[in-house]
Short mmCIF file of C-alpha atoms in Angstrom, two decimals:
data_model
loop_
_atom_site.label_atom_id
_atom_site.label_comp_id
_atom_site.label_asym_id
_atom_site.label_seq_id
_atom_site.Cartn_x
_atom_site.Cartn_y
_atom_site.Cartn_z
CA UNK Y 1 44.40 -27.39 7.37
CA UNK Y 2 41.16 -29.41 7.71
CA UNK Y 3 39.83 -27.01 9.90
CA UNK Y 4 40.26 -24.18 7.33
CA UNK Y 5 38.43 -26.10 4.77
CA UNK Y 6 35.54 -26.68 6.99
CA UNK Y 7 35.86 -22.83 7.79
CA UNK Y 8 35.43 -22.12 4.03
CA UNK Y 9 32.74 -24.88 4.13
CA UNK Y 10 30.54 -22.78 6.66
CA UNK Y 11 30.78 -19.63 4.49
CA UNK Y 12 29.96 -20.59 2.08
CA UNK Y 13 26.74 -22.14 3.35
CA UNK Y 14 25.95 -18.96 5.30
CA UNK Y 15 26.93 -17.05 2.13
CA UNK Y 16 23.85 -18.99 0.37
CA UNK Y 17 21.60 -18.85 3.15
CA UNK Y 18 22.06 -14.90 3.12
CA UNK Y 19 21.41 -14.82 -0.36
CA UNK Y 20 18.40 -16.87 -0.13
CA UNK Y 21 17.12 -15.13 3.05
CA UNK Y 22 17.84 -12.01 0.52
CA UNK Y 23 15.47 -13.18 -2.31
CA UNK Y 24 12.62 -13.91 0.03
CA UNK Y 25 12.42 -10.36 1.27
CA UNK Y 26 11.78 -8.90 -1.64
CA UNK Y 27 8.89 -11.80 -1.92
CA UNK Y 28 7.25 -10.87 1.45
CA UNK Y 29 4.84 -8.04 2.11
CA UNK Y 30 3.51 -5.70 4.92
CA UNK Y 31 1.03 -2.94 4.73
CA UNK Y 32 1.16 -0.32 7.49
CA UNK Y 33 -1.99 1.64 7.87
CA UNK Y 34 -3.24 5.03 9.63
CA UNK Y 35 -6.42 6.67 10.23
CA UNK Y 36 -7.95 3.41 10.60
CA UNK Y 37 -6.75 2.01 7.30
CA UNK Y 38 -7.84 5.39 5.28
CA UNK Y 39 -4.23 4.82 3.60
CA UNK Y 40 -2.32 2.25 3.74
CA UNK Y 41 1.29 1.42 2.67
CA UNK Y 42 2.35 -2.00 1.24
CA UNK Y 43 6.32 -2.62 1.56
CA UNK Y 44 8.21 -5.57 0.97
CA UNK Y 45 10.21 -6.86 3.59
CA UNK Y 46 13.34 -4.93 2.02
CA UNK Y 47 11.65 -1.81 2.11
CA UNK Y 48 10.31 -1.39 -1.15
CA UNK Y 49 7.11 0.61 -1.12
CA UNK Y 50 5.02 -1.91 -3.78
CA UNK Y 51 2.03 0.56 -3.48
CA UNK Y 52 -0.46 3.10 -1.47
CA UNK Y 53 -3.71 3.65 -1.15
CA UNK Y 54 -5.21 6.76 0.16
CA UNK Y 55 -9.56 6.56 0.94
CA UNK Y 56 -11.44 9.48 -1.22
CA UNK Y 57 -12.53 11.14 1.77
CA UNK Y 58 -9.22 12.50 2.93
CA UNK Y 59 -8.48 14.56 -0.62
CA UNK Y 60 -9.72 17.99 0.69
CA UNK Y 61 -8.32 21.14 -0.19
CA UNK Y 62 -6.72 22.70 2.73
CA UNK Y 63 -6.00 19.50 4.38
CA UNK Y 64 -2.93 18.41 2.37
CA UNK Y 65 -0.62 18.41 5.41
CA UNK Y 66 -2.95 15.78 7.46
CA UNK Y 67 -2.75 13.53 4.44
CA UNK Y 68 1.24 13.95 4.27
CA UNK Y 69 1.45 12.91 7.80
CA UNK Y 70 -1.06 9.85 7.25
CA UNK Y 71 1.20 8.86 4.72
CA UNK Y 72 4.25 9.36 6.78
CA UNK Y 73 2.68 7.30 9.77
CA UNK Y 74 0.85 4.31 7.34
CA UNK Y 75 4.88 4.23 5.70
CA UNK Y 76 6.56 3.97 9.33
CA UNK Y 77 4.22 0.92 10.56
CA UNK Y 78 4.71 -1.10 6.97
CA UNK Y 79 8.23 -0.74 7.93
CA UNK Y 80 8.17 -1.99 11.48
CA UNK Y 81 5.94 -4.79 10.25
CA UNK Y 82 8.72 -4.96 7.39
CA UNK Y 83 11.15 -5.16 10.22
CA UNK Y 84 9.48 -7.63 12.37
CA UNK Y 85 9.43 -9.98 9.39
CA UNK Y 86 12.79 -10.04 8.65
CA UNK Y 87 13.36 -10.48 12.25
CA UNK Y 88 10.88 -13.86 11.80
CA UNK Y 89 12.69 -15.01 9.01
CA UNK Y 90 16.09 -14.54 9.95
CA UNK Y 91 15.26 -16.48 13.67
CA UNK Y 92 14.19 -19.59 11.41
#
């Protein structure tokens, strides 16, 4: 019986360290950038998108597609930064 109280111990911590772990993703932040950081994409480590940025230069009409797929690319390296992160934190 002691050893299923110690079981229920050990959840219970783990079940507050996730939670914790939980609160300080949404507290850490990435930005993923393309074209040389003419946008950029700041994410928390959850994968909320907190904000972008797009340079003046790249609002041209006609070119609408490029700057879709700079956004695309800026959003996928915020979130393997994002990823990375949570890998950090979750190792500690």
């Amino acid at each position: 019986m002691a050893d299923f109280f110690g079981m229920m111990k050990q959840a219970a911590q783990l079940q507050t360290k996730m939670k914790e772990m939980q609160e300080k993703m949404t507290e850490v932040e990435v930005v993923g950038e393309a074209a040389g950081g003419l946008v950029s994409v700041r994410l928390t480590a959850k994968g909320d998108m907190k904000s972008l940025a797009i340079d003046p230069s790249l609002m041209k009409e006609g070119e609408g597609e490029i700057l879709e797929d700079l956004i695309v690319t800026a959003h996928a390296d915020a979130k393997r930064k994002a990823e990375l992160a949570m890998q950090e934190m979750m190792q500690q």
